[in-house]
Structure formats: C-alpha cells, structure tokens
Coordinates of C-alpha atoms in Angstrom, one line a residue:
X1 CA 86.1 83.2 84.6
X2 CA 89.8 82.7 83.1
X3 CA 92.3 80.3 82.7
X4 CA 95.5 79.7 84.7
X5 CA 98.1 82.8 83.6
X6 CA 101.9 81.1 81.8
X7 CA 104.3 79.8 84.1
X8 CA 106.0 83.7 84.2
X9 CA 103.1 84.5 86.3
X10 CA 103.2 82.4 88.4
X11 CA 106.7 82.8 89.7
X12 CA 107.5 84.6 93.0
X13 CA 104.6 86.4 92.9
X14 CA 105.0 89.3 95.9
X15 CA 108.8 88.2 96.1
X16 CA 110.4 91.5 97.8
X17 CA 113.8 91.0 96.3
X18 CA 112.7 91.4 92.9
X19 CA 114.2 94.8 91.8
X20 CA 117.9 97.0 92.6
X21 CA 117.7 100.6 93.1
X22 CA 118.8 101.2 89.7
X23 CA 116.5 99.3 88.1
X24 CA 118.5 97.1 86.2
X25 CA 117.1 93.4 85.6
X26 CA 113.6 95.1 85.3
X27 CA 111.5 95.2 82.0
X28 CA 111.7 98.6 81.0
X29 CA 109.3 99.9 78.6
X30 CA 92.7 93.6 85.8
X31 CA 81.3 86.6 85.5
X32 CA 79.8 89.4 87.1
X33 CA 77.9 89.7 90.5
X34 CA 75.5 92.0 90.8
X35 CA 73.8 91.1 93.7
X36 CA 76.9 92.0 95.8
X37 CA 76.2 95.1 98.5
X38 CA 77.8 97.8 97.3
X39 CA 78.5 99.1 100.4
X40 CA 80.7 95.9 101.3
X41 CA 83.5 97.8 98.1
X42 CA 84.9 100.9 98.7
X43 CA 86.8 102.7 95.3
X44 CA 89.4 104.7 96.4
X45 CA 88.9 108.8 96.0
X46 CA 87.0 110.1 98.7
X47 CA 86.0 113.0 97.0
X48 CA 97.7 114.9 73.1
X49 CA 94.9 113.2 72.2
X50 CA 94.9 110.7 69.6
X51 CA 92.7 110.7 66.5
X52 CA 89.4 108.8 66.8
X53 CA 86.4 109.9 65.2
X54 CA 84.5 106.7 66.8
X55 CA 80.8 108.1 68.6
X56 CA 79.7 104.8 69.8
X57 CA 77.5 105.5 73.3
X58 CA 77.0 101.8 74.7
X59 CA 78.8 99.1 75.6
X60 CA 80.4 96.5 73.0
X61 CA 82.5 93.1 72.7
X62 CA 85.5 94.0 70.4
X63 CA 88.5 96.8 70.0
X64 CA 91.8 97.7 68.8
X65 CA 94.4 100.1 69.5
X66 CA 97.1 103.0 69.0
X67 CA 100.1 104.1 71.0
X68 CA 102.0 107.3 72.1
X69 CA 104.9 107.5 74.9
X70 CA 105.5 111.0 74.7
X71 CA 105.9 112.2 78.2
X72 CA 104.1 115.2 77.7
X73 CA 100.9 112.9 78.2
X74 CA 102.0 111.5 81.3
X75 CA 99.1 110.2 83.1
X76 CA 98.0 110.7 86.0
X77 CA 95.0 109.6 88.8
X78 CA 92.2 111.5 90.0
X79 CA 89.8 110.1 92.3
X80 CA 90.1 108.7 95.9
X81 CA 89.3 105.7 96.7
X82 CA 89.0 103.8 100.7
X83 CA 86.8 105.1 103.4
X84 CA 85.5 101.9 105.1
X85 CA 87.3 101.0 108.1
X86 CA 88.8 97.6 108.3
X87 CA 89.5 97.1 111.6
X88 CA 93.3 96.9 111.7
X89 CA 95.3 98.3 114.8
X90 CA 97.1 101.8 114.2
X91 CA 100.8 101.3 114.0
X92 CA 102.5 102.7 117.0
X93 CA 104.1 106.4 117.3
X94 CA 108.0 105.1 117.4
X95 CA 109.5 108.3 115.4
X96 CA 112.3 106.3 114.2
X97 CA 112.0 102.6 113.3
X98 CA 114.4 100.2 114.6
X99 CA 115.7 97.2 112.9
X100 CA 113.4 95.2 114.0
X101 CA 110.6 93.8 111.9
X102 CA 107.7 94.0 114.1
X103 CA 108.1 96.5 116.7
X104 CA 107.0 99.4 114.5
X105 CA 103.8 98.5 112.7
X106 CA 100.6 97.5 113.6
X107 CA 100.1 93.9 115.1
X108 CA 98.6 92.0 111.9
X109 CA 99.9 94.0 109.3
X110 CA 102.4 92.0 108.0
X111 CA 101.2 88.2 109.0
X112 CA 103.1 86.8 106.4
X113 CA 106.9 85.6 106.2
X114 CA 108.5 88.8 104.4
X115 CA 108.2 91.6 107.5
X116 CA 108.6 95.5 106.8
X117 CA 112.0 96.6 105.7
X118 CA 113.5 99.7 108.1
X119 CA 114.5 103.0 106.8
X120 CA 117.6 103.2 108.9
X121 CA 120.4 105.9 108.6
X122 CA 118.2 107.0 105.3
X123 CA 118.4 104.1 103.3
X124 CA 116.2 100.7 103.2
X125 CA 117.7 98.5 100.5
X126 CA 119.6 100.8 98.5
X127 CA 116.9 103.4 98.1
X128 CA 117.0 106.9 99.6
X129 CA 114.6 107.2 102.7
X130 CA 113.1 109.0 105.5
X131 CA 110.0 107.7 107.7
X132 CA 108.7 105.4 105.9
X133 CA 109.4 101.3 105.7
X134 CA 109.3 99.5 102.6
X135 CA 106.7 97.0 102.4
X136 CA 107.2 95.0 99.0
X137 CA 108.0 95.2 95.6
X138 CA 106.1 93.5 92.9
X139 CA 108.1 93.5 89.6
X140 CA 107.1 94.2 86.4
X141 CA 107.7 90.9 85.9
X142 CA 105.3 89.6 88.3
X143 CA 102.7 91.8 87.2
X144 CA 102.3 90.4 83.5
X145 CA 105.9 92.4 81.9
X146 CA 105.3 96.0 80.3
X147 CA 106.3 99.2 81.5
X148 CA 104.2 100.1 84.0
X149 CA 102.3 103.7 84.3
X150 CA 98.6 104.0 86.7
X151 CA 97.1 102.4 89.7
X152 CA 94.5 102.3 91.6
X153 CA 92.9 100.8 94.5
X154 CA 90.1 98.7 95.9
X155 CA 89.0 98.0 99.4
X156 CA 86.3 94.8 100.0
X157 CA 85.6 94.7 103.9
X158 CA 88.9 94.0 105.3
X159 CA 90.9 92.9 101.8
X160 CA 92.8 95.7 99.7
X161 CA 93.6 95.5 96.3
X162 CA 95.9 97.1 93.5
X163 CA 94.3 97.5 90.3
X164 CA 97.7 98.4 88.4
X165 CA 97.9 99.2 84.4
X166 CA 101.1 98.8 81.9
X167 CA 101.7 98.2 78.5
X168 CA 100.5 95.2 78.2
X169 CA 97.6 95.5 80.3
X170 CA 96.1 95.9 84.2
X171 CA 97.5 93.5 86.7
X172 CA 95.6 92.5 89.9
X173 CA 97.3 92.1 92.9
X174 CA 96.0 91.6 96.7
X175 CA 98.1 93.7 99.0
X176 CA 95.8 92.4 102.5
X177 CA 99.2 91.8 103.6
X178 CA 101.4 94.6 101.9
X179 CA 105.2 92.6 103.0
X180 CA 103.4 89.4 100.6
X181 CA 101.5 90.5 97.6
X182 CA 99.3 87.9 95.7
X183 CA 99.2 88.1 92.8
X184 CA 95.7 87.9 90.9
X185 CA 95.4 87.7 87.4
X186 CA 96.2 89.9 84.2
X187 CA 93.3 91.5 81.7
X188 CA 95.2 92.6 78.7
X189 CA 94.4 95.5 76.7
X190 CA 91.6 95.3 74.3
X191 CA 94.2 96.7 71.9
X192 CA 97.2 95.0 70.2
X193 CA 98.9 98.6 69.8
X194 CA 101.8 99.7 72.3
X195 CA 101.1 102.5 74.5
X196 CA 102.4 102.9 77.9
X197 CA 99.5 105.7 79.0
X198 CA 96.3 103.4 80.8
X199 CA 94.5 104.9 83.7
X200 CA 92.1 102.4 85.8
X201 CA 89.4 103.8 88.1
X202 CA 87.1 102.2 91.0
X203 CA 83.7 102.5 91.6
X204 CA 81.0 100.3 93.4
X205 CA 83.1 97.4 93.1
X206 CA 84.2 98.2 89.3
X207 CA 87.3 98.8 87.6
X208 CA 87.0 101.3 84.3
X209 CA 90.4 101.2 82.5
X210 CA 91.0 103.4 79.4
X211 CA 94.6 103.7 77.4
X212 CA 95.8 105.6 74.6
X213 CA 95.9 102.5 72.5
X214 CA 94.3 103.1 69.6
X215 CA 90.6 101.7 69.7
X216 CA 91.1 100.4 73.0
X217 CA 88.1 101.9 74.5
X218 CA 87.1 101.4 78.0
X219 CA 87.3 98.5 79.7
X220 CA 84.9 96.9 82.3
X221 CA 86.3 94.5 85.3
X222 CA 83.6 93.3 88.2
X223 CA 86.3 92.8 90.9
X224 CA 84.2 90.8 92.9
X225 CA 85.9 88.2 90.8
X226 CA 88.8 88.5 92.8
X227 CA 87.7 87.2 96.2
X228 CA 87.6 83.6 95.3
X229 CA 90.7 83.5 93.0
X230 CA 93.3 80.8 94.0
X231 CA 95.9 81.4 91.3
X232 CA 96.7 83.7 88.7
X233 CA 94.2 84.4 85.8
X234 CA 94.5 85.2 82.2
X235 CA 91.1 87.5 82.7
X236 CA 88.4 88.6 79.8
X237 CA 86.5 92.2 80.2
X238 CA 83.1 91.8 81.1
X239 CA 82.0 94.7 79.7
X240 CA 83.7 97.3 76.7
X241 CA 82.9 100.5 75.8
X242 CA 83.9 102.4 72.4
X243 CA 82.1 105.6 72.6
X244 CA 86.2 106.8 72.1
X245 CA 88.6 104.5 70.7
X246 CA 92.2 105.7 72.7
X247 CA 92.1 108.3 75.7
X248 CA 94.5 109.6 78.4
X249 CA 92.5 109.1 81.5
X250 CA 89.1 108.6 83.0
X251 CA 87.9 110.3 86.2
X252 CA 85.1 109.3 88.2
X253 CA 82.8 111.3 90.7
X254 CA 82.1 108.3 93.0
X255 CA 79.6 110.1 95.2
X256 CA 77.5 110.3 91.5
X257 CA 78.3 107.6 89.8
X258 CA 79.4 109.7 86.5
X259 CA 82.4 108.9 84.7
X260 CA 84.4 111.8 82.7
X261 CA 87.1 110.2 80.2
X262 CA 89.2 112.9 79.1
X263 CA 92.1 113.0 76.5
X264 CA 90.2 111.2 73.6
X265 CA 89.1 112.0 70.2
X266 CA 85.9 112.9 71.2
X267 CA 84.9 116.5 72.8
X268 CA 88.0 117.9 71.5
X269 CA 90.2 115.9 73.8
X270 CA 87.2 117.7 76.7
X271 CA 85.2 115.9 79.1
X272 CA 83.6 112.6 77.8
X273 CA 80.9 112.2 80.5
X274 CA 79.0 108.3 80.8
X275 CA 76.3 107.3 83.4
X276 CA 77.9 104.3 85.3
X277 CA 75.2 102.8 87.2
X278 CA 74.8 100.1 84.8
X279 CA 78.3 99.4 84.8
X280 CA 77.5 96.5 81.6
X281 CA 76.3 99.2 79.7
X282 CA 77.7 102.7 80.0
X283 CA 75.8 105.5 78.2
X284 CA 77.4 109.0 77.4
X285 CA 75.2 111.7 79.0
X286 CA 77.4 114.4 78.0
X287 CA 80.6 116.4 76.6
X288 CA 82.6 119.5 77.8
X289 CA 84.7 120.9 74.8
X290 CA 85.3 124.5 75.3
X291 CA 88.9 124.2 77.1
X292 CA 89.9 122.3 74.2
X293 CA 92.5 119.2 75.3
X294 CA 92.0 118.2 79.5
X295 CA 95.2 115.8 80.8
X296 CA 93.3 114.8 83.9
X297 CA 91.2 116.1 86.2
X298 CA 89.1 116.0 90.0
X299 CA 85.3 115.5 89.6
X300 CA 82.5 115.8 93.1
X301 CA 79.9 117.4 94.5
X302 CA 81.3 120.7 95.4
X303 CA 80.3 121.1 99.6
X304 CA 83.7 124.0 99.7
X305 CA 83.7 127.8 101.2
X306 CA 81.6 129.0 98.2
X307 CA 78.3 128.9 98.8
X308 CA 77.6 130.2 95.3
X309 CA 78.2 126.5 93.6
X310 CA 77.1 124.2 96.6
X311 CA 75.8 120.8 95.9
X312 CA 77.0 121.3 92.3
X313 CA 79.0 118.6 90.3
X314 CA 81.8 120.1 90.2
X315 CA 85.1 119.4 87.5
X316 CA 88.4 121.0 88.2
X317 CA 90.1 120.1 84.5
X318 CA 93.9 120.3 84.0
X319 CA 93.9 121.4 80.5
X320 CA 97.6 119.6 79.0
X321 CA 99.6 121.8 76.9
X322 CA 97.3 125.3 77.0
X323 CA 98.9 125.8 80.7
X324 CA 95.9 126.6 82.5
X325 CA 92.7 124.9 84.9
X326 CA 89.1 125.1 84.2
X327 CA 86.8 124.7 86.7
X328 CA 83.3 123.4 85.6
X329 CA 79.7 122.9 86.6
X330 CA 78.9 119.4 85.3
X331 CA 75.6 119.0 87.4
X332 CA 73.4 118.9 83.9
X333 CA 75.8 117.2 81.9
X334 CA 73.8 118.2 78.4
X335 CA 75.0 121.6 79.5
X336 CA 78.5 121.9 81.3
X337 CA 79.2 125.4 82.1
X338 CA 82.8 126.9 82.5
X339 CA 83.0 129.1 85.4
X340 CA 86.7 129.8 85.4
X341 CA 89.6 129.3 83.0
X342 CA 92.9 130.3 84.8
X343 CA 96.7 129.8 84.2
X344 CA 99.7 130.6 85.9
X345 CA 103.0 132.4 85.5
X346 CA 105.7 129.3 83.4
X347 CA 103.2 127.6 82.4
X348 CA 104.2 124.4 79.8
X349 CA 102.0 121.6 80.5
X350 CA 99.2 121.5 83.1
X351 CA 99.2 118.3 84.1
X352 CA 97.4 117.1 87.3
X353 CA 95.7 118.6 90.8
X354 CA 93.6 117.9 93.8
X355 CA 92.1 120.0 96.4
X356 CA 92.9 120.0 99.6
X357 CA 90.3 118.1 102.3
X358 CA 88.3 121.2 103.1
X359 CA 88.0 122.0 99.4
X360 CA 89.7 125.9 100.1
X361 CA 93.0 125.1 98.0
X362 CA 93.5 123.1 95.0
X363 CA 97.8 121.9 94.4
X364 CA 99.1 121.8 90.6
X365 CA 101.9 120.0 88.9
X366 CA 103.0 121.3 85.8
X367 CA 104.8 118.2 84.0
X368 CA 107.1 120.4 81.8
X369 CA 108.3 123.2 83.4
X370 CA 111.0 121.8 85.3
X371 CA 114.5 122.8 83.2
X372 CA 114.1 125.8 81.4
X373 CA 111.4 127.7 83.0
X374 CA 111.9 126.5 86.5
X375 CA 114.9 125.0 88.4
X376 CA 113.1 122.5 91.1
X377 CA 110.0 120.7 91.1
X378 CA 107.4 122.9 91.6
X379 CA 104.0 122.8 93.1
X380 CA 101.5 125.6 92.0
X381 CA 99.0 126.4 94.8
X382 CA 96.0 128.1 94.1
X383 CA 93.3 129.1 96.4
X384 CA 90.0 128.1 95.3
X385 CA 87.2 129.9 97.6
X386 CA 85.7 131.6 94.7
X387 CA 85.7 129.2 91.8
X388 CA 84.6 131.9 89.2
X389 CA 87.7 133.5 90.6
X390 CA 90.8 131.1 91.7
X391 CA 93.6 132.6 92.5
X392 CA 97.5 131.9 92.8
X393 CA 98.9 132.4 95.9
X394 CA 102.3 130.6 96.3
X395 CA 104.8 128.0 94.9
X396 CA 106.5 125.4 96.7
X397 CA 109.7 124.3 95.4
X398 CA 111.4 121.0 95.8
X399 CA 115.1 120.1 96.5
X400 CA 116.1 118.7 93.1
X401 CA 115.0 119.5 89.3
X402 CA 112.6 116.7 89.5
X403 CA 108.9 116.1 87.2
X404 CA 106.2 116.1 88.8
X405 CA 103.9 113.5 88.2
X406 CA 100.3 112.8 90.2
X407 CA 99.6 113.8 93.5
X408 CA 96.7 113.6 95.8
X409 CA 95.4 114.6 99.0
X410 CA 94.2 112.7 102.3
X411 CA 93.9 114.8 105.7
X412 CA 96.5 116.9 106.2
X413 CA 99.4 115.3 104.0
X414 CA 99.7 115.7 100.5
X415 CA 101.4 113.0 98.4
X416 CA 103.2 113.1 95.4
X417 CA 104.8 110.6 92.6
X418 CA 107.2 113.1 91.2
X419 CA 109.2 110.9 88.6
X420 CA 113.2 110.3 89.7
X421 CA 113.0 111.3 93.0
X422 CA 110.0 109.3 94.0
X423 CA 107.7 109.1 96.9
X424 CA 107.3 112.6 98.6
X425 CA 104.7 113.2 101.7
X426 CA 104.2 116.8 102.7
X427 CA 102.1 118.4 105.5
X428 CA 99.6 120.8 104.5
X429 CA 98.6 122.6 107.5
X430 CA 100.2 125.9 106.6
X431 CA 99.1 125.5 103.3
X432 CA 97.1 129.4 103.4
X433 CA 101.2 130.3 103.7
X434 CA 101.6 128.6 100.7
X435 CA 104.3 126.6 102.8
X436 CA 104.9 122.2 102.4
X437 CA 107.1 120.8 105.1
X438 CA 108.2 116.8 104.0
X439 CA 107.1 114.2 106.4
X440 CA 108.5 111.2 104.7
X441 CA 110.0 110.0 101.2
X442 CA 111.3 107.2 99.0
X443 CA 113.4 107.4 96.1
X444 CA 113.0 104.8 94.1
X445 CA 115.8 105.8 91.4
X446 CA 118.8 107.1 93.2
X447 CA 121.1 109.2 91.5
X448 CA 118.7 110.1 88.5
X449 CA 116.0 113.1 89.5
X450 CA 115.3 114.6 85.8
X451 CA 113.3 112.9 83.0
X452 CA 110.8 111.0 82.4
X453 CA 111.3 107.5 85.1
X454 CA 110.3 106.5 88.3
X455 CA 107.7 106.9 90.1
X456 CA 104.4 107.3 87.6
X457 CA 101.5 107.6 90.6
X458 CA 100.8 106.9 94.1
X459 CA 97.5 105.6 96.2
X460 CA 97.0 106.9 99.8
X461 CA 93.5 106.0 100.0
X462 CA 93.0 103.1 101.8
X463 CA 91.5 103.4 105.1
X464 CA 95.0 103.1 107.1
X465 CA 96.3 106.0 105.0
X466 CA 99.9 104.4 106.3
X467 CA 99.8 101.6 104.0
X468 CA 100.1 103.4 100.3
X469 CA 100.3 102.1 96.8
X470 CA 102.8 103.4 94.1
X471 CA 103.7 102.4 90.5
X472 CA 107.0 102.7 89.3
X473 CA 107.8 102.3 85.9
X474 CA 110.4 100.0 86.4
X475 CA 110.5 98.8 89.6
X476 CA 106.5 98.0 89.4
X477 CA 104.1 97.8 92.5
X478 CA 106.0 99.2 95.6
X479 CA 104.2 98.9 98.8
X480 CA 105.4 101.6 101.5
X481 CA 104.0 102.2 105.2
X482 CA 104.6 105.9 106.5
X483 CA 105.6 105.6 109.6
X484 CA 104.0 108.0 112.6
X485 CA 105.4 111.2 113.3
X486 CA 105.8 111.6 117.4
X487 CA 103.8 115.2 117.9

C-alpha cells in the first residue's frame, strides 16, 4: 500500500497558520478494490503541446518525463465532481459573520480544534475578503513541496477529499473537516522532469492524473485506498498509461465513463479519447485533430435547448493559442464531428469554459488578453442554443487587470480562480444580459493582480457547494466556506 511519507510530511499537517498573504516562507516553484459500490464515490463535475510521438493504447508499469512553465499553458479543470448528499446541516443565513467561530456555519462543520476564520471589515488574516470565511490552509509544504497548479475533488458517503497536483506530484488530503485537513499521502510523478502543468480528474472512485512532464503519461490512483489510511503515504500508481507521454489536461465525461486528454503529442495536441471502465487498463477509442491544439475543455451528454444534438456526447474544446472554441459531437468516438469552430473579438489564448446549469450559455477565459488587448479581466459569454451556431453576446469585466485562470459553474453562481486576485463568486441569474454581480471573494495575493501567481483553480462541487476547494500556487490548499447571502 505505501510506506510512511519523511518526517516533512508529517509535520503540522492541516496547520492553518502555515502561509502570510504575501507568500513569503512558501515553496515557490495522490491495492485496488474493485468490489467497492460505485455509487458509495461521487467525482466531482456534475456534468503548447510537447513533442511525443509515443502511440501506446493500454496501460503500462514505467515512464519518464519533460517540463514547460510557460503560462500560456496554464491549466485548468473541467469536470464537476459531488452530487451525493452527505447529510450535513446548511449553514445559517447570517449576511455578515461575526467574530465568533461557530455562530455562522453549520453545526458539525468544523468539529475539530481550528474553527472558521471571519471575514470582518474585509479582511480574514491579512487577505482581502467579502462573504466568505477562511477555513484552512494547507502549505506547500505540507502537501509534499513543489509549486502547486490543479485540484480536484472526491466525495465517499459523508468524507470529502482533495486530490491536489504540483511539481512534484499529487497530494491527498481529507478536508471532512475543512478548519483541520489530514493529510493523506503523496504519489509522485511517474516523471523525473520539472513541470509545474498536472491536471487530476475523478471518476467512479478514480483519480486520472496527466502532466506535461515528459513521458509522464497518465497516472491511475484507486482512492478507496484512502479510507483506512492512518498516516501519510509515500503512494505507487496502480495503474499507468502511455498512449501520450506529456499532456496539458485530461477531461472526463463522468455520466460516460470516457476520458479526453488533450494537449499531448498525439491528435495534434486534439482530443485523446480512452474508455475508462476498466480503469487498470485504459484503451484509446478515439482522436479529434481537426482544431489543431485544445488547452482544456467540458465533455457530457448534451440534454441543452437544442434539440438538434440531444443525447449526444458532446465536447466544448478551448483551442489554446488559435483563439477560438470548437464544439464537437464525440458520441462515435472513431468519428468526432466538428459542429462549430468560433472565436471572438481580442482573442490571444483560449483558455478555459463551462456552461451554465441549463446548458443555454457557456463563460470563457482568455488567459492572455489581459494587458494589451484588454484592460480588466474579462469573461467572454457566449450563448450556446444552437451549437452549429454559438454566438457572442456580452463581456463582463472585472475590477483589476487580473488573468483569468479556471472557472466553473454550480447553480446559479459562477466561480472563478483568476490568478492575483484570487477567489471570485458571481451570480448568474441575469446572465441572458450578459451581466455578473460578485457574491463573495478572497484574494489570496494582496497587492499583486497581474501575472502569472495565485490562485491556479477552484472546486465548488461538493455537495454543500459552501465548502470549496482552491489551489494556490504558493499558498497551497486553501479551504474557504461562502457564507449565505440573506434574500
């Protein structure tokens, strides 16, 4: 199963104090059981790239790797993952938290010594706020070193779990109680190249992690292994793929079961598909080449306002430095079929999207056009009724000249990672206006919006879509509840 982690993992695992605003003290640059229900694990999505000539379709036992930390391959998430209720108690509908620990969150939220931390006068420990309380940190550190980029999430019955990536490879941290973190064990990278780009997905009680180390392939993780660990792990894959040797990001569909890796050599950087239903063995089925280069992307079965593609498997591709979104019928993956290829006006680097609940409007982050083709963080929105046919309808601009980074989508609120300026949490219900009103944020680097820091990606989709995930570059795992808003 793994051996007991070095004494640096072991120390004040889930400590809160571990990081300052500005970062400074902080390292700067996750046996199988196949008999487990599958409906006991819920994944988390409700709905430029490196040489590699490898064609490999199964799974192997060995890899190595390559490296790239230009930020014009940020990565980035796609797929939700959460929709099992555990059972815990709402938090209540105070509008603004008092200093008080417990007053404003849900009974057994926090059972542990270290309680929620306040955002009072719009600031909770030196970071920039506005309804939202600070759970934990988890340092970089604490999670195994590296810089730290992707995460992802895992919900068994009533335990949640981050499944966060970094240079060095994916840490494993129980956040049941998000004030005290546990942490889990390390897998390192199947790569002994540098990169900071690794992506981690969930399905069916899996963890699929890909990097653009060179010849790192895809790694394999049964986190049932998890439930009965009772101190940190050096961990070993259980399974490796190295149908592509490096690649940006892989995307699961996890009403299917497919897997799209996208950002390798293969495909020309396209859609990579595999069949993961034998998770020890996964096969490519597939490839979709014909937008050249795709950064990340959202992959389901399409049940949206056009009728025309229902019940199709549908891939909404964000196609990297060509500026522009293809949307793609996947549903016989020997034959993908392009059904739109669309781009917008300042286009520099389409990086990441996700539709909105009902599946009508889809929001985009273009990674470099903030500076000298737009002033403020902007968020393209496009509406997608007729996917043959999507079609701009509005911008929203933030405050500040921030990158944006990953977002996603849960009800009505969107959520975005948008580098120096953090957490933002928007309300979408006037999105046919192609208008965002903030609900909440954290800044988690005061004082610095532009470049390339800060917040890489953010997880809203466990079942209390309060309690979220982020990973920070340099602060690591940050644990934040949203608190309430009083109608």
């Amino acid at each position: 199963m793994g051996v007991a982690l070095a004494a640096s993992l072991l120390v004040g695992a889930g400590c809160y104090a571990a990081a300052s605003p500005d970062g400074s003290g902080v390292g700067n640059d996750a046996e199988t059981d196949e008999d487990a229900e599958p409906s006991e694990d819920v994944s988390s999505s409700g709905t430029e790239p490196a040489e590699d000539t490898s064609d490999g379709e199964t799974a192997s036992s060995s890899a190595d790797s390559d490296d790239d930390d230009d930020p014009s391959d940020a990565d980035d998430d796609d797929d939700p993952s959460g929709d099992e209720d555990p059972g815990e108690e709402e938090g209540d509908d105070d509008d603004v938290p008092d200093s008080d620990d417990d007053d404003d969150v849900p009974e057994e939220l926090c059972a542990g010594p270290n309680k929620p931390k306040p955002c009072v006068g719009g600031e909770v420990e030196g970071y920039d706020c506005g309804n939202v309380e600070l759970l934990s940190i988890t340092s970089t550190d604490e999670l195994g070193g590296g810089r730290v980029s992707d995460m992802w999430g895992w919900l068994h019955r009533d335990r949640r779990f981050a499944v966060i990536v970094h240079t060095n490879g994916t840490a494993f941290v129980e956040v049941t109680d998000p004030c005290n973190p546990v942490m889990l064990g390390m897998l390192p990278q199947s790569s002994s190249a540098n990169a900071i780009h690794h992506d981690p997905k969930v399905w069916d009680g899996w963890a699929f992690i890909v990097s653009e180390a060179q010849g790192h392939g895809m790694q394999v993780f049964d986190l049932r292994r998890l439930l009965d660990v009772a101190s940190p792990q050096a961990f070993e894959a259980d399974a490796h793929y190295d149908g592509f040797g490096s690649a940006h990001n892989i995307v699961i569909d996890e009403e299917t079961g497919y897997g799209f890796a996208v950002g390798s050599g293969t495909c020309s950087g396209g859609l990579h598909m595999l069949d993961l239903h034998d998770p020890l063995s996964p096969t490519r089925v597939g490839c979709f080449s014909q937008a050249g280069y795709v950064h990340d992307a959202q992959c389901l079965i399409y049940r949206g306002p056009d009728t025309e593609h229902a019940d199709k498997e549908i891939c909404v591709t964000f196609n990297g430095g060509s500026g522009k979104m293809s949307v793609v019928d996947v549903t016989d993956k020997s034959s993908p079929r392009e059904l739109s290829r669309t781009g917008y006006p300042k286009a520099a680097y389409c990086h990441q999207g996700w539709f909105t609940s009902d599946l009508r409007y889809m929001f985009v982050g273009d990674e470099l056009d903030e500076g000298d083709l737009v002033d403020r963080t902007r968020t393209l929105i496009f509406d997608m009724s007729d996917l043959d046919e999507p079609v701009l309808i509005g911008e929203h601009f933030g405050a500040t000249r921030a990158t944006d980074h990953n977002q996603y989508v849960v009800g009505d609120r969107l959520y975005q990672a948008n580098d120096g300026l953090g957490l933002q949490v928007f309300d979408t219900a006037d999105v046919s206006g192609a208008n965002l009103t903030e609900v909440a944020y954290l800044d988690t680097l005061p004082g610095k919006d532009e470049g390339f820091d800060g917040l890489w990606s953010v997880y809203p989709f466990w079942p209390e879509s309060e309690v979220i995930g982020a990973s920070d570059r340099n602060l690591g795992l940050v644990m934040v509840r949203i608190v309430p808003q009083v109608p």
